[in-house]
mmCIF file of C-alpha atoms in Angstrom:
data_model
loop_
_atom_site.group_PDB
_atom_site.id
_atom_site.type_symbol
_atom_site.label_atom_id
_atom_site.label_comp_id
_atom_site.label_asym_id
_atom_site.label_seq_id
_atom_site.Cartn_x
_atom_site.Cartn_y
_atom_site.Cartn_z
ATOM 1 C CA UNK X 1 0.000 0.000 0.000
ATOM 2 C CA UNK X 2 1.222 3.480 -0.830
ATOM 3 C CA UNK X 3 1.598 5.703 2.184
ATOM 4 C CA UNK X 4 -0.958 8.506 2.415
ATOM 5 C CA UNK X 5 0.792 11.845 2.812
ATOM 6 C CA UNK X 6 -0.455 15.412 3.024
ATOM 7 C CA UNK X 7 1.809 18.376 3.577
ATOM 8 C CA UNK X 8 1.293 21.622 5.408
ATOM 9 C CA UNK X 9 3.440 24.379 3.951
ATOM 10 C CA UNK X 10 3.751 28.104 4.343
ATOM 11 C CA UNK X 11 6.028 30.842 5.470
ATOM 12 C CA UNK X 12 7.232 31.568 8.997
ATOM 13 C CA UNK X 13 4.442 32.564 11.419
ATOM 14 C CA UNK X 14 1.660 31.439 9.092
ATOM 15 C CA UNK X 15 0.235 28.969 11.617
ATOM 16 C CA UNK X 16 1.616 25.689 10.238
ATOM 17 C CA UNK X 17 2.425 24.007 13.542
ATOM 18 C CA UNK X 18 -0.872 24.996 15.148
ATOM 19 C CA UNK X 19 -2.749 23.663 12.120
ATOM 20 C CA UNK X 20 -0.835 20.366 12.183
ATOM 21 C CA UNK X 21 -1.499 19.980 15.905
ATOM 22 C CA UNK X 22 -5.219 20.620 15.451
ATOM 23 C CA UNK X 23 -5.459 18.281 12.433
ATOM 24 C CA UNK X 24 -3.718 15.477 14.348
ATOM 25 C CA UNK X 25 -6.173 15.939 17.230
ATOM 26 C CA UNK X 26 -9.172 15.877 14.863
ATOM 27 C CA UNK X 27 -8.010 12.930 12.752
ATOM 28 C CA UNK X 28 -6.910 10.769 15.688
ATOM 29 C CA UNK X 29 -10.251 11.597 17.307
ATOM 30 C CA UNK X 30 -11.873 10.065 14.221
ATOM 31 C CA UNK X 31 -9.927 6.876 14.874
ATOM 32 C CA UNK X 32 -7.078 7.288 12.378
ATOM 33 C CA UNK X 33 -3.476 6.506 13.205
ATOM 34 C CA UNK X 34 -1.555 9.652 12.226
ATOM 35 C CA UNK X 35 2.174 10.297 12.171
ATOM 36 C CA UNK X 36 3.992 13.540 11.473
ATOM 37 C CA UNK X 37 7.301 14.627 10.023
ATOM 38 C CA UNK X 38 8.580 18.123 10.774
ATOM 39 C CA UNK X 39 11.420 19.563 8.716
ATOM 40 C CA UNK X 40 13.656 21.963 10.614
ATOM 41 C CA UNK X 41 15.693 24.517 8.686
ATOM 42 C CA UNK X 42 17.954 24.937 11.674
ATOM 43 C CA UNK X 43 19.902 22.718 14.002
ATOM 44 C CA UNK X 44 17.877 21.126 16.770
ATOM 45 C CA UNK X 45 18.496 18.771 19.642
ATOM 46 C CA UNK X 46 16.117 16.464 21.471
ATOM 47 C CA UNK X 47 18.836 15.609 23.894
ATOM 48 C CA UNK X 48 20.778 17.931 26.172
ATOM 49 C CA UNK X 49 24.237 18.241 27.634
ATOM 50 C CA UNK X 50 24.716 16.184 30.754
ATOM 51 C CA UNK X 51 22.199 13.487 29.745
ATOM 52 C CA UNK X 52 23.590 9.992 29.263
ATOM 53 C CA UNK X 53 22.377 9.851 25.649
ATOM 54 C CA UNK X 54 24.071 13.207 24.931
ATOM 55 C CA UNK X 55 27.300 11.824 26.350
ATOM 56 C CA UNK X 56 26.999 8.727 24.127
ATOM 57 C CA UNK X 57 26.603 10.923 21.025
ATOM 58 C CA UNK X 58 29.420 13.231 22.095
ATOM 59 C CA UNK X 59 31.644 10.174 22.428
ATOM 60 C CA UNK X 60 30.975 9.366 18.773
ATOM 61 C CA UNK X 61 28.010 6.977 18.667
ATOM 62 C CA UNK X 62 26.340 7.030 15.238
ATOM 63 C CA UNK X 63 22.932 6.249 16.748
ATOM 64 C CA UNK X 64 21.616 6.331 20.290
ATOM 65 C CA UNK X 65 18.320 4.734 21.306
ATOM 66 C CA UNK X 66 16.569 6.013 24.413
ATOM 67 C CA UNK X 67 13.839 3.685 25.658
ATOM 68 C CA UNK X 68 11.298 3.826 28.474
ATOM 69 C CA UNK X 69 7.956 2.165 29.065
ATOM 70 C CA UNK X 70 6.203 5.300 27.709
ATOM 71 C CA UNK X 71 8.173 6.080 24.517
ATOM 72 C CA UNK X 72 11.349 5.504 22.629
ATOM 73 C CA UNK X 73 13.500 7.551 20.292
ATOM 74 C CA UNK X 74 16.481 6.900 18.088
ATOM 75 C CA UNK X 75 18.838 9.811 17.582
ATOM 76 C CA UNK X 76 20.972 9.526 14.447
ATOM 77 C CA UNK X 77 24.027 11.704 14.000
ATOM 78 C CA UNK X 78 24.553 12.678 10.374
ATOM 79 C CA UNK X 79 28.079 13.962 10.939
ATOM 80 C CA UNK X 80 29.138 14.594 7.313
ATOM 81 C CA UNK X 81 26.326 12.588 5.655
ATOM 82 C CA UNK X 82 23.626 14.334 3.637
ATOM 83 C CA UNK X 83 20.279 15.205 5.192
ATOM 84 C CA UNK X 84 17.799 12.361 4.534
ATOM 85 C CA UNK X 85 15.115 12.987 1.942
ATOM 86 C CA UNK X 86 11.428 13.020 2.790
ATOM 87 C CA UNK X 87 11.033 9.611 1.110
ATOM 88 C CA UNK X 88 13.817 8.185 3.275
ATOM 89 C CA UNK X 89 12.146 9.545 6.413
ATOM 90 C CA UNK X 90 8.720 8.238 5.367
ATOM 91 C CA UNK X 91 10.264 4.777 4.948
ATOM 92 C CA UNK X 92 11.444 4.869 8.576
ATOM 93 C CA UNK X 93 7.959 5.415 10.027
ATOM 94 C CA UNK X 94 5.757 2.626 11.328
ATOM 95 C CA UNK X 95 2.622 1.895 9.283
ATOM 96 C CA UNK X 96 -0.149 4.439 9.816
ATOM 97 C CA UNK X 97 -3.245 5.790 8.081
ATOM 98 C CA UNK X 98 -1.792 9.205 7.258
ATOM 99 C CA UNK X 99 1.447 11.153 7.549
ATOM 100 C CA UNK X 100 1.187 14.916 7.881
ATOM 101 C CA UNK X 101 4.382 16.615 6.755
ATOM 102 C CA UNK X 102 5.211 20.092 8.023
ATOM 103 C CA UNK X 103 7.754 21.824 5.859
ATOM 104 C CA UNK X 104 9.411 20.177 2.863
ATOM 105 C CA UNK X 105 7.810 23.039 0.932
ATOM 106 C CA UNK X 106 9.650 22.202 -2.316
ATOM 107 C CA UNK X 107 8.983 18.432 -2.374
ATOM 108 C CA UNK X 108 6.454 16.866 -4.761
ATOM 109 C CA UNK X 109 3.736 15.652 -2.356
ATOM 110 C CA UNK X 110 0.295 17.288 -2.082
ATOM 111 C CA UNK X 111 0.256 20.233 0.307
ATOM 112 C CA UNK X 112 -2.131 22.599 2.027
ATOM 113 C CA UNK X 113 -0.771 26.125 1.977
ATOM 114 C CA UNK X 114 -1.244 27.958 5.271
ATOM 115 C CA UNK X 115 -1.584 31.723 4.996
ATOM 116 C CA UNK X 116 -1.543 34.384 7.646
ATOM 117 C CA UNK X 117 -3.024 37.308 5.724
ATOM 118 C CA UNK X 118 -1.330 39.759 8.104
ATOM 119 C CA UNK X 119 1.998 38.770 6.525
ATOM 120 C CA UNK X 120 3.062 39.894 3.049
ATOM 121 C CA UNK X 121 4.515 36.631 1.778
ATOM 122 C CA UNK X 122 3.947 35.472 -1.794
ATOM 123 C CA UNK X 123 1.175 32.938 -2.415
ATOM 124 C CA UNK X 124 2.611 29.465 -2.920
ATOM 125 C CA UNK X 125 -0.477 28.275 -4.801
ATOM 126 C CA UNK X 126 0.215 30.753 -7.608
ATOM 127 C CA UNK X 127 3.419 28.926 -8.588
ATOM 128 C CA UNK X 128 3.279 25.448 -7.012
ATOM 129 C CA UNK X 129 1.076 22.750 -8.560
ATOM 130 C CA UNK X 130 1.458 20.566 -5.451
ATOM 131 C CA UNK X 131 -0.665 23.014 -3.432
ATOM 132 C CA UNK X 132 -4.122 21.386 -3.373
ATOM 133 C CA UNK X 133 -5.843 23.749 -0.921
ATOM 134 C CA UNK X 134 -5.283 26.917 1.068
ATOM 135 C CA UNK X 135 -6.042 27.392 4.773
ATOM 136 C CA UNK X 136 -6.173 31.104 5.581
ATOM 137 C CA UNK X 137 -7.177 33.364 8.437
ATOM 138 C CA UNK X 138 -9.467 35.431 6.235
ATOM 139 C CA UNK X 139 -11.024 35.654 2.797
ATOM 140 C CA UNK X 140 -8.899 34.779 -0.223
ATOM 141 C CA UNK X 141 -10.019 35.611 -3.746
ATOM 142 C CA UNK X 142 -8.761 34.464 -7.151
ATOM 143 C CA UNK X 143 -7.242 31.271 -5.791
ATOM 144 C CA UNK X 144 -6.685 28.306 -8.122
ATOM 145 C CA UNK X 145 -7.459 25.744 -5.369
ATOM 146 C CA UNK X 146 -10.152 25.355 -2.675
ATOM 147 C CA UNK X 147 -9.825 27.800 0.232
ATOM 148 C CA UNK X 148 -10.707 26.926 3.838
ATOM 149 C CA UNK X 149 -10.868 28.947 6.995
ATOM 150 C CA UNK X 150 -7.700 28.049 8.883
ATOM 151 C CA UNK X 151 -9.801 27.466 12.009
ATOM 152 C CA UNK X 152 -12.344 25.165 10.340
ATOM 153 C CA UNK X 153 -10.466 22.021 11.297
ATOM 154 C CA UNK X 154 -13.460 19.764 10.675
ATOM 155 C CA UNK X 155 -13.759 20.884 7.020
ATOM 156 C CA UNK X 156 -9.989 20.683 6.481
ATOM 157 C CA UNK X 157 -9.931 17.167 7.953
ATOM 158 C CA UNK X 158 -12.807 16.164 5.663
ATOM 159 C CA UNK X 159 -10.878 17.561 2.678
ATOM 160 C CA UNK X 160 -7.747 15.622 3.689
ATOM 161 C CA UNK X 161 -9.711 12.400 4.170
ATOM 162 C CA UNK X 162 -11.190 12.727 0.687
ATOM 163 C CA UNK X 163 -7.997 13.893 -1.011
ATOM 164 C CA UNK X 164 -5.826 11.114 0.455
ATOM 165 C CA UNK X 165 -8.409 8.356 0.051
ATOM 166 C CA UNK X 166 -8.977 7.772 3.758
ATOM 167 C CA UNK X 167 -12.657 7.938 2.853
ATOM 168 C CA UNK X 168 -14.313 7.594 -0.509
ATOM 169 C CA UNK X 169 -15.785 10.783 -1.887
ATOM 170 C CA UNK X 170 -19.015 10.272 -3.865
#
């Protein structure tokens, strides 16, 4: 089975993370198993100096697994290797009903563009054929794709379910 993927893309402070969070809540509430991938344009760390796992990485471990009865994580150090592609990261996820991808704005998967109309960023949907809908915090005119209120999570979730084939659309 092909993995169902929908992206959430937009510029800084457009509301991407809040939208992803709200969509995950709505879709898991409907009984779907949802995973997410978040692309960071900056360095990040899920592990901090002084922690045992940090010390393992600092000593040169290529991967460190941290495991408890509540969750587990594997931290992989890229060192001089290239950043993994979205497809490589999707392949690492456990099976699920849907993966919501935040970021990866230039990749070829379907995406919902998130717009904060208070910002003056260009419209992605004008140039990017992978944008299949827009979620905005106000009215948008002359848009080549369906437009949703950014806060209408129920309607956006319905759109995603239909677009990705989670439910059949008559």
